[in-house]
Structure formats: C-alpha cells, structure tokens
Short mmCIF file of C-alpha atoms in Angstrom, two decimals:
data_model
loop_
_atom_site.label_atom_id
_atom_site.label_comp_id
_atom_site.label_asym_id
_atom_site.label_seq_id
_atom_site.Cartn_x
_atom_site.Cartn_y
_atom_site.Cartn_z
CA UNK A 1 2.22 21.50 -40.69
CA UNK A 2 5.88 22.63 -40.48
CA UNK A 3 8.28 19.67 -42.66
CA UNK A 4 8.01 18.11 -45.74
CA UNK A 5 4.72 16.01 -46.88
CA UNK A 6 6.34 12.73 -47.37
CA UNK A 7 8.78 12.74 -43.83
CA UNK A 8 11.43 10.60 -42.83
CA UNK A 9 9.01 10.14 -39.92
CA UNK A 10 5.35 10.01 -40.37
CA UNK A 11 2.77 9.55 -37.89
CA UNK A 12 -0.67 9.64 -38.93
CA UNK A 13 -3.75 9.94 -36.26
CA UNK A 14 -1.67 8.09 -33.86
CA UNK A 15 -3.28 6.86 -30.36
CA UNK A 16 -1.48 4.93 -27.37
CA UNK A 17 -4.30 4.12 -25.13
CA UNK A 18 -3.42 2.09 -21.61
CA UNK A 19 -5.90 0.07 -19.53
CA UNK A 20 -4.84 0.91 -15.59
CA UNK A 21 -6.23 -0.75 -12.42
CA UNK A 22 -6.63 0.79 -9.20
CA UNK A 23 -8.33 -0.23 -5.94
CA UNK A 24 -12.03 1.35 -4.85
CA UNK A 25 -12.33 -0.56 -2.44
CA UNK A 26 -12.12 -4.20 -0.38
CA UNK A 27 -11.99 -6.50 -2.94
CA UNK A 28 -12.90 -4.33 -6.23
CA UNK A 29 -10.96 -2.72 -8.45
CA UNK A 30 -11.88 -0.50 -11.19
CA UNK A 31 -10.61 -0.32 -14.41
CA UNK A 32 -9.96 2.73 -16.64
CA UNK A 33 -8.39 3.84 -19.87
CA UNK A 34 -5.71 6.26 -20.06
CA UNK A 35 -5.49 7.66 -23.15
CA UNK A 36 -1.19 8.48 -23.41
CA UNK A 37 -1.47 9.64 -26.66
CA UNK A 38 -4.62 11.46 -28.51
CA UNK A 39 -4.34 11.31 -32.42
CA UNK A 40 -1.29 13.00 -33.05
CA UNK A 41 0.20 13.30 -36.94
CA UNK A 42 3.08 14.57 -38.00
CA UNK A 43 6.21 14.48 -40.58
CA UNK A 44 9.80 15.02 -39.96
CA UNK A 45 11.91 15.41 -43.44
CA UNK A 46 15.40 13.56 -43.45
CA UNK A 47 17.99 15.65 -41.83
CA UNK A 48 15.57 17.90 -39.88
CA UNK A 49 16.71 18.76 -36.30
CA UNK A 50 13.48 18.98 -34.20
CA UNK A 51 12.18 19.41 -30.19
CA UNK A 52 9.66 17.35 -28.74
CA UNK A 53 8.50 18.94 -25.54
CA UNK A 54 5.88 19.10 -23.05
CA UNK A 55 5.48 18.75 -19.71
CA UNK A 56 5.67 15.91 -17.57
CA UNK A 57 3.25 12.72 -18.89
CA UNK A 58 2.50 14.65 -21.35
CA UNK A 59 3.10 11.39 -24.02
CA UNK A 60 6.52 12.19 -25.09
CA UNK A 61 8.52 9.17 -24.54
CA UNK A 62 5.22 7.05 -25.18
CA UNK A 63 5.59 8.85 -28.75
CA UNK A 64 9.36 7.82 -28.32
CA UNK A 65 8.37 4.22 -27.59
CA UNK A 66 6.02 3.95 -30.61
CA UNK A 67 8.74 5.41 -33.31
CA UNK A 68 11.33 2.77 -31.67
CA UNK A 69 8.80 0.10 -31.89
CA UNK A 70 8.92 -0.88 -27.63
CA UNK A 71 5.35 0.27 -28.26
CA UNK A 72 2.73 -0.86 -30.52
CA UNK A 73 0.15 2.29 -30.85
CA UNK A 74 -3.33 1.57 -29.94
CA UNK A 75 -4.66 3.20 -33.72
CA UNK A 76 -3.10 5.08 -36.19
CA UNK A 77 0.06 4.59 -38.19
CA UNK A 78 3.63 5.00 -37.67
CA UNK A 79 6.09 4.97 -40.49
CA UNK A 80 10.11 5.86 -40.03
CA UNK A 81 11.96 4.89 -43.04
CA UNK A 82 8.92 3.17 -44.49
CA UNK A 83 9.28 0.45 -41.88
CA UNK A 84 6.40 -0.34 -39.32
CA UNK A 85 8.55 0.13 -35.95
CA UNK A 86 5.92 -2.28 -34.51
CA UNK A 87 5.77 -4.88 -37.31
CA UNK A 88 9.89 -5.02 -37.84
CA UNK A 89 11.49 -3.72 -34.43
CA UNK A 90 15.00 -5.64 -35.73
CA UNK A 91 15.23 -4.28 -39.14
CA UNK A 92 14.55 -0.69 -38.35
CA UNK A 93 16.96 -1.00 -35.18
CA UNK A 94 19.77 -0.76 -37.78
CA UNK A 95 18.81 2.14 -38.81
CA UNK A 96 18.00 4.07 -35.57
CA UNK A 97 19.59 5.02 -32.73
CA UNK A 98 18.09 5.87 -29.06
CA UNK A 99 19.36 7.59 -26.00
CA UNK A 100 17.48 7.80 -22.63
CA UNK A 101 18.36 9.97 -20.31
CA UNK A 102 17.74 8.35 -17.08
CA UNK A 103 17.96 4.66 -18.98
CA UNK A 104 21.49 3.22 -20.37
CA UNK A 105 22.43 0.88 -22.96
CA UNK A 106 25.43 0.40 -21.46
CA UNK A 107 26.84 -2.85 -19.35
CA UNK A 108 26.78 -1.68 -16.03
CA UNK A 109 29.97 -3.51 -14.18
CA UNK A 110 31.86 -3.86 -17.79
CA UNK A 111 34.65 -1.25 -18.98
CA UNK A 112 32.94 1.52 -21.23
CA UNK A 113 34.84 -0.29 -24.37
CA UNK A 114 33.70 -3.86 -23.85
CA UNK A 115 30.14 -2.04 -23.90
CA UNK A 116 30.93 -0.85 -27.93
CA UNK A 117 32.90 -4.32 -28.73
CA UNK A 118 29.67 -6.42 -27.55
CA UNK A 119 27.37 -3.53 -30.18
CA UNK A 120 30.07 -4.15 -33.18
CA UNK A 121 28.94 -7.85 -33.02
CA UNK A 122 25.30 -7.24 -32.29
CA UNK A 123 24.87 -4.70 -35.32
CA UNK A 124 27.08 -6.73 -36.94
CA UNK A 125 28.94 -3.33 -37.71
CA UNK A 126 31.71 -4.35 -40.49
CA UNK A 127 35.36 -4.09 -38.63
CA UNK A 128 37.26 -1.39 -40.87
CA UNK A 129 33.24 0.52 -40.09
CA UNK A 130 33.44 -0.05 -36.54
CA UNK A 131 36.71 1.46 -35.46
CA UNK A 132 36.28 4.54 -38.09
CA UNK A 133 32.98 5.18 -36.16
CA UNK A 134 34.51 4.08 -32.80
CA UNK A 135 37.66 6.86 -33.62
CA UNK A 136 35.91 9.54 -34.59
CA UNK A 137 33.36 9.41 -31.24
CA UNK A 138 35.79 8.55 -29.22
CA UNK A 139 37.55 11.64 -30.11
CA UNK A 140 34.35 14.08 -30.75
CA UNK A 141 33.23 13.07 -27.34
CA UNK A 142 36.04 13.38 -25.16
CA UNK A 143 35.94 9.70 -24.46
CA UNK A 144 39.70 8.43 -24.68
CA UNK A 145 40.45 8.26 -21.04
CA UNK A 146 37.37 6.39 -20.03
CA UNK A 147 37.33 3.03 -22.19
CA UNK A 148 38.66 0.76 -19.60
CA UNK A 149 36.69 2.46 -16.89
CA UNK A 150 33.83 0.24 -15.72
CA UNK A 151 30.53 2.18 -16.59
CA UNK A 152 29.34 2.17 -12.42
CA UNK A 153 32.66 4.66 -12.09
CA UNK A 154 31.30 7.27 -14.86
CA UNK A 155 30.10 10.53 -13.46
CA UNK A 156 26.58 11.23 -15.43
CA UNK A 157 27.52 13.38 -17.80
CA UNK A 158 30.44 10.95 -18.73
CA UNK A 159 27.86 7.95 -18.90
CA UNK A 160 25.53 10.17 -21.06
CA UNK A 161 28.80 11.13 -23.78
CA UNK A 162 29.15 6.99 -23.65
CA UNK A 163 25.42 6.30 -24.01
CA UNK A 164 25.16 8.76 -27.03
CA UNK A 165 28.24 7.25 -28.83
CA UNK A 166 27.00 3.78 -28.14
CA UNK A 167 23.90 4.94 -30.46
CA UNK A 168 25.84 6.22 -33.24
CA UNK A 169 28.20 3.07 -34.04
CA UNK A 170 26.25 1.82 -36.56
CA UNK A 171 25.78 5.07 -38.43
CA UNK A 172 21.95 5.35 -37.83
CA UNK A 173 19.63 7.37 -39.79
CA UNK A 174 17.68 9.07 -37.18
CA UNK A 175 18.75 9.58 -33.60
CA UNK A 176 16.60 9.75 -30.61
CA UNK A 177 17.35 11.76 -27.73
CA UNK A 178 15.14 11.38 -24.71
CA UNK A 179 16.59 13.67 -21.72
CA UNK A 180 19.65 14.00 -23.18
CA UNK A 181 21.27 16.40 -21.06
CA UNK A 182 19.33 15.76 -18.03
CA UNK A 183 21.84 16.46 -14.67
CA UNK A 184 24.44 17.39 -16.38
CA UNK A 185 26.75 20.20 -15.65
CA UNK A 186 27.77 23.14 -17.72
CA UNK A 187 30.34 21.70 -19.11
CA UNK A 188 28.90 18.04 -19.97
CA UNK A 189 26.27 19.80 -22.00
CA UNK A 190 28.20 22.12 -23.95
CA UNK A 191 29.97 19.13 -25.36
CA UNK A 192 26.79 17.30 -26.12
CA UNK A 193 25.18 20.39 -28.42
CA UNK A 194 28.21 20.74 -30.10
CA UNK A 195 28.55 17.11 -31.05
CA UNK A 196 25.03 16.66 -31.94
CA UNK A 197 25.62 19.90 -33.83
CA UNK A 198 28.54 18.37 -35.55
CA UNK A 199 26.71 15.04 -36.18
CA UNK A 200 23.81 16.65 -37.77
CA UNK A 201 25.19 19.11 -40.30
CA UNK A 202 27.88 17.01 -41.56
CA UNK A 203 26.15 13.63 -41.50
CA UNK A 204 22.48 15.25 -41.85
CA UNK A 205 21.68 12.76 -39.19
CA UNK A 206 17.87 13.07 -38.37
CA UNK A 207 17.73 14.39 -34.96
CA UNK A 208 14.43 14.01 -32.90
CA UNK A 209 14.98 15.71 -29.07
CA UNK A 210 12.47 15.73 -26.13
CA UNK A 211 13.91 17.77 -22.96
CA UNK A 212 12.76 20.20 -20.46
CA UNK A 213 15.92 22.03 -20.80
CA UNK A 214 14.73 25.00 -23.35
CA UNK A 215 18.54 25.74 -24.03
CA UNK A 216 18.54 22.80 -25.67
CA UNK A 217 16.53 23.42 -28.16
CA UNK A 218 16.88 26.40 -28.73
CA UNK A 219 20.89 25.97 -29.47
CA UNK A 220 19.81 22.65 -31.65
CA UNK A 221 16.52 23.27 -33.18
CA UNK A 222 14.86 25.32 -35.45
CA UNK A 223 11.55 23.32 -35.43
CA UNK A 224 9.61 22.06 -32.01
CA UNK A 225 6.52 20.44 -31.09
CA UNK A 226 4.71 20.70 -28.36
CA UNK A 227 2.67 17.71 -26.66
CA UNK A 228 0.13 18.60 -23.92
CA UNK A 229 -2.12 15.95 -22.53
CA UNK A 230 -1.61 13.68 -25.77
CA UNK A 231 -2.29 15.85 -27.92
CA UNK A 232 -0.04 17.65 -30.46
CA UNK A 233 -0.75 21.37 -29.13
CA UNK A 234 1.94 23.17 -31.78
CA UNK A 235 4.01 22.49 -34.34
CA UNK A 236 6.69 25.42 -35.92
CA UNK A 237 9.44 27.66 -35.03
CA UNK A 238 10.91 28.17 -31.54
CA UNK A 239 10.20 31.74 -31.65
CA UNK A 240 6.20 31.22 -32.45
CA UNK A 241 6.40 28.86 -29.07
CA UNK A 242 7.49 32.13 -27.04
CA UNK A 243 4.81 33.99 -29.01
CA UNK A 244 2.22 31.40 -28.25
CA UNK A 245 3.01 31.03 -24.55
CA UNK A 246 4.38 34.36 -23.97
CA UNK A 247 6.71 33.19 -22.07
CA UNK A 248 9.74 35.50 -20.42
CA UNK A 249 12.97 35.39 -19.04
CA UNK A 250 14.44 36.75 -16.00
CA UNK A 251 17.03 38.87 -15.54
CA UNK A 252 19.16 38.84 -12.27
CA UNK A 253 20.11 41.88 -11.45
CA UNK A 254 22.95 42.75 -7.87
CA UNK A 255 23.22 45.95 -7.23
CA UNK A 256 25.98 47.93 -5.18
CA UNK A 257 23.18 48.42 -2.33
CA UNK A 258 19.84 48.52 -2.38
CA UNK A 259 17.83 51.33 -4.27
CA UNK A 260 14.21 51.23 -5.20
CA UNK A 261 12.75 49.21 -7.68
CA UNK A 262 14.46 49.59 -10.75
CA UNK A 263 12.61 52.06 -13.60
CA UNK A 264 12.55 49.65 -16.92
CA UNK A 265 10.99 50.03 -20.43
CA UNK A 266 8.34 48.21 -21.53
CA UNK A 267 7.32 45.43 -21.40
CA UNK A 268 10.38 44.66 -19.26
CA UNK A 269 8.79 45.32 -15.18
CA UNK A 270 10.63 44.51 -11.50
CA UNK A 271 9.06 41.04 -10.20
CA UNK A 272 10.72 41.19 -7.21
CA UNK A 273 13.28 43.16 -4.75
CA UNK A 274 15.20 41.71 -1.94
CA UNK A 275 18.21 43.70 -0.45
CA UNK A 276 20.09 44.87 -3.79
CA UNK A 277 19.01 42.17 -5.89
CA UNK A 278 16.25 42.44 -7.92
CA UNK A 279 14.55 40.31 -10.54
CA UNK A 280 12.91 41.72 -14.23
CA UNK A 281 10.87 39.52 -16.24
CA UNK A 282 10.76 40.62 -20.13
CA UNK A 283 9.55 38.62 -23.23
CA UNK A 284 11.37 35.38 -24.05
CA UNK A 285 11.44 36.19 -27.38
CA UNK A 286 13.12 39.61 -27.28
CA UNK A 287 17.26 39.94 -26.86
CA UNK A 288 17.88 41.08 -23.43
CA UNK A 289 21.23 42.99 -24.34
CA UNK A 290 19.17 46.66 -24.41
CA UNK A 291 17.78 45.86 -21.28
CA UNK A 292 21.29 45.28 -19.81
CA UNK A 293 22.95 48.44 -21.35
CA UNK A 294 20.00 50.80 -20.25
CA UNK A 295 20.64 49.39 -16.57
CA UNK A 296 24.21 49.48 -16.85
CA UNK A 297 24.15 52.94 -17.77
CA UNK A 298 21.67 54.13 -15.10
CA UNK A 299 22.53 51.91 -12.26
CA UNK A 300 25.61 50.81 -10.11
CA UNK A 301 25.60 47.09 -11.46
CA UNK A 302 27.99 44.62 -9.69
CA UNK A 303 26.59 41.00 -11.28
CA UNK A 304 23.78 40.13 -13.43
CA UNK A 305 22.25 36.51 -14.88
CA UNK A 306 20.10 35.77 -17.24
CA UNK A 307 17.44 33.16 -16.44
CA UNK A 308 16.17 30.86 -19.12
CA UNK A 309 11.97 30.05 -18.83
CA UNK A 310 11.03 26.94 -17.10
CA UNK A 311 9.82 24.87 -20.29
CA UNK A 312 6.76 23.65 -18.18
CA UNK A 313 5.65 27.00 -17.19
CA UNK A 314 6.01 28.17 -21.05
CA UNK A 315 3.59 25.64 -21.83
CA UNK A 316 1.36 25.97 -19.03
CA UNK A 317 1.07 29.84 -19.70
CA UNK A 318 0.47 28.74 -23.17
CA UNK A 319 -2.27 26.72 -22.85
CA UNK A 320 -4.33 28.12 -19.49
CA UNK A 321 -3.13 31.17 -19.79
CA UNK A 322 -3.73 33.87 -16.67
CA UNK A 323 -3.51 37.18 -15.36
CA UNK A 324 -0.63 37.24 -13.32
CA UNK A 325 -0.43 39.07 -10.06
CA UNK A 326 1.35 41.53 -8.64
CA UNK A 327 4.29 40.24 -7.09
CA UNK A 328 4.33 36.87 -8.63
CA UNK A 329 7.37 35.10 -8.12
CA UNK A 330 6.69 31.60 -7.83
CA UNK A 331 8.92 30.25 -10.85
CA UNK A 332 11.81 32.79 -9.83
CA UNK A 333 12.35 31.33 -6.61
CA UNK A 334 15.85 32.54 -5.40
CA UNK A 335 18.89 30.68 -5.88
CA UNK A 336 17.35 28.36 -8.77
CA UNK A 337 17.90 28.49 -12.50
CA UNK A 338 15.31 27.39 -14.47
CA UNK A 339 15.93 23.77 -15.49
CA UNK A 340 18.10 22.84 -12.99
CA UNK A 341 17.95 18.61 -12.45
CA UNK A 342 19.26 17.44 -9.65
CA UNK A 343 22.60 15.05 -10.24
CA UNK A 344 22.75 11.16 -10.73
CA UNK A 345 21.57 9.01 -8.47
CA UNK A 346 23.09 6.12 -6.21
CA UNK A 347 22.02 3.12 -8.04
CA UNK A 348 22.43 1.88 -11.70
CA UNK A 349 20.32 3.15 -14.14
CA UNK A 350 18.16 0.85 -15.70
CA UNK A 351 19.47 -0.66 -19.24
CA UNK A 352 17.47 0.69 -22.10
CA UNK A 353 16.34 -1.70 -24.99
CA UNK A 354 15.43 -0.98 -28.79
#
C-alpha cells in the first residue's frame, strides 16, 4: 500500500451495497443487490496529490459520496480527519471541499459573486478570511471579469474555475475533484492544473482527483488508484499503471504523400495507413521524442500529434488483457483524441450538495 499508515484519509474494508428494482414481468418485480463498492481500503497522507480512476460505474464517485458523507457505506469504515463523514456530515464540511464536474454548487440565475457572498455566511468564513481567500482565487483563476455575470451566462470551463474557487473559500483541508476538467477546452484546463498545482504545493492542500482525462493525472499526480468493478484493482505510481495495462500512445504521423508503411523500431509498429497519414502505437510509458527524430530524419514529415491513451482502454487492457489483431484500430478512430468530452449542455447543471 502506497501512503503513509495512519492517512489523512482512511478507508478500511469499505462496501456500498444498493438494493435495485426492476420489472420481470406483469405485476412482479425482482429485487437485486448491486454491490457499488467491494471492500476497498486505503490511506492518503496529508498533502498527497492522488488519481482515482476507473472506468465508467466503476464506484468512483460512490467512493466520493462516502468520504463527503452524501453516502453512508453499507460496512466498513471511513475516517477523513478522524471524523465519521457519515456520523458528522456538518463538522467535516468545514474542512473539505468538493467539485463535480457535471454538478455545481453554484446559484444558477445569481451573479457568480452573490454565489461566494451567500458561502462566506454559510461557512461562517471570518470577513478579513473571506476576501484574502476571495482575492487570491479570484486572481489565480482568472475570475475578475465574471463576478457580476449570472452563472447561466458562464461558458463551462468558466463555471468549472467558479465551482473550484467556490470550494476553496473556507481554506479546506482536502479537496475533491470529481470530473474536474470534463469539456473543457485547452485552454480552461491548463489553468485548472496549474492552480491546483499552485494550491497544493504551497498550501499542501490534500488533493483527491477522479477523471478519465489521463493528462490529468499524469501532470498532477504522482500516486493513482485504480477502481474496477468495486474493487480497488491498483494502488502506486502512474508509470506502474502503464506497466500494468501496457497501455500505448499514438503517434499521428502526415506525410508529404503517401509512401508505404513506415519502418519503426521496436516496440513502436504502423496501426494504420490512410493516404499519407499514418498512425504508430508505442508504449505509454516510453518518451516518444526518439521515435519522432528517427522519422524526422528518414521521412518527409509535414505534421505530427501525439495521442494520449483512452484511460478506459488502459484499464480494460489491464485487467482482460488480449492479443490484439492485426490492423486494430478501434480506439484510434480518425479525427478523435483520446479523451475528448463533448461541451456543456443546454440546461443547468444540477446543484451539488456536501
């Protein structure tokens, strides 16, 4: 187990376990147990940095829920700070903060700063502590032109800067990021991994991130854990992930016209041609700049991309892992990055509560 023995965060043989209905026919239904979250322990020391990842139901944000104390888990115990999340939700809310991705805890129709005055009374954040805090995120975040903008009126990645200072204005000890970074554009995120970068080395801010954007954690974290079916499938450096999953990234490669397949070391190979593009998958975990110089020196390059691994298919390799075939392209499909989301939607979000 990766972290100290006494964490900040400490779950010990945790289980969520949810009792779901469906119909089997006229007039019966059948009840069954889900099980969300399959004895999972672990420690996080004060100040770590860590991912939380897995693929989709996988138990994340149920794990999310239970450390927050929305959730009461169904055995097993759950300690952040030495509070029970479960038993005293009010007094560990000053100490924690939360961001959902696709949930605010923002006022919807209300300017972005009435949103931080109504927090200031409901933390009861001391005035001379409030506008420090409110100052410095303000400024960190890029936030100074939006205050009197009505929340509805924020593009997502705006919204998401708001939503994460909104968490930090009571100076909490551990921050939770679920999604942080999910639809938003280059730009958007850049400024949310340096601030959390920012926030975590000079505040040593306990940082706990789920995401299926790998970039993420691998610019933030040098820890991550990975949940598969409930269960806590790994647990140590980002680099042992790659190992364990042998996952690979793809490099984009546009040619001046198009030539046969190109000749690459190993274990780098040519996935796929089409016209004078063509696609190499090597490991994940090695730096793709010697693969880039041999071509460069060989062939008449006009453009070239690297291409991040899907998170999911990491994971999926990792665990049912297969003997790919010839020709495989499926997660390289043409014209999309891995971890591409699409944008915000119409409606509000819904309000997030802690």
């Amino acid at each position: 187990m990766t972290g100290s023995e006494s964490g900040f965060i400490e779950l010990d043989g945790v289980e969520k376990v949810f009792e779901v209905r469906r119909k089997t026919g006229f007039m019966k239904r059948e009840r069954r147990q889900v099980r969300a979250v399959d004895s999972i322990s672990f420690r996080v020391a004060s100040g770590e940095m860590v991912g939380y990842i897995g693929p989709n139901g996988a138990g994340k944000s149920t794990t999310i829920k239970m450390l927050t104390g929305i959730l009461t888990p169904s055995a097993g115990r759950v300690r952040v700070a030495g509070i029970d999340p479960s038993r005293d939700r009010i007094r560990l809310a000053h100490r924690i903060g939360v961001v959902f991705g696709q949930r605010t805890t923002l006022w919807w129709d209300l300017p972005l700063i009435d949103s931080y005055r109504l927090m200031h009374r409901m933390y009861r954040i001391p005035d001379a502590r409030y506008r420090e805090n409110l100052d410095r995120l303000v400024e960190l975040l890029g936030l100074a032109d939006l205050l009197d903008v009505p929340v509805r009126q924020l593009s997502l990645g705006q919204r998401m800067r708001g939503d994460i200072a909104a968490a930090l204005l009571h100076d909490p000890e551990v921050l939770y990021l679920d999604e942080p970074t999910i639809g938003l554009d280059v730009v958007s995120k850049a400024k949310v991994r340096e601030f959390l970068r920012e926030l975590n080395a000079e505040r040593g801010t306990t940082v706990l991130l789920t995401t299926h954007d790998l970039q993420d954690i691998e610019q933030l974290c040098k820890r991550v854990m990975v949940i598969d079916h409930g269960r806590l499938m790994y647990d140590g450096p980002l680099t042992g992930l790659h190992e364990a999953g042998e996952s690979e990234r793809t490099l984009v490669v546009d040619l001046e016209r198009e030539l046969p397949p190109i000749e690459a070391p190993a274990p780098a190979r040519v996935v796929r041609v089409d016209g004078p593009r063509q696609w190499l998958a090597f490991p994940a975990a090695e730096s793709a700049a010697p693969l880039v110089a041999g071509i460069a020196a060989r062939y008449p390059l006009v453009d070239l991309s690297v291409r991040e691994p899907d998170i999911e298919a990491v994971i999926a390799k990792m665990l049912h892992p297969r003997e790919e075939k010839p020709g495989d392209t499926s997660r390289d499909a043409p014209g999309q990055a891995a971890g591409n989301t699409p944008g915000d939607a119409p409606n509000p979000p819904e309000r997030a509560t802690t």
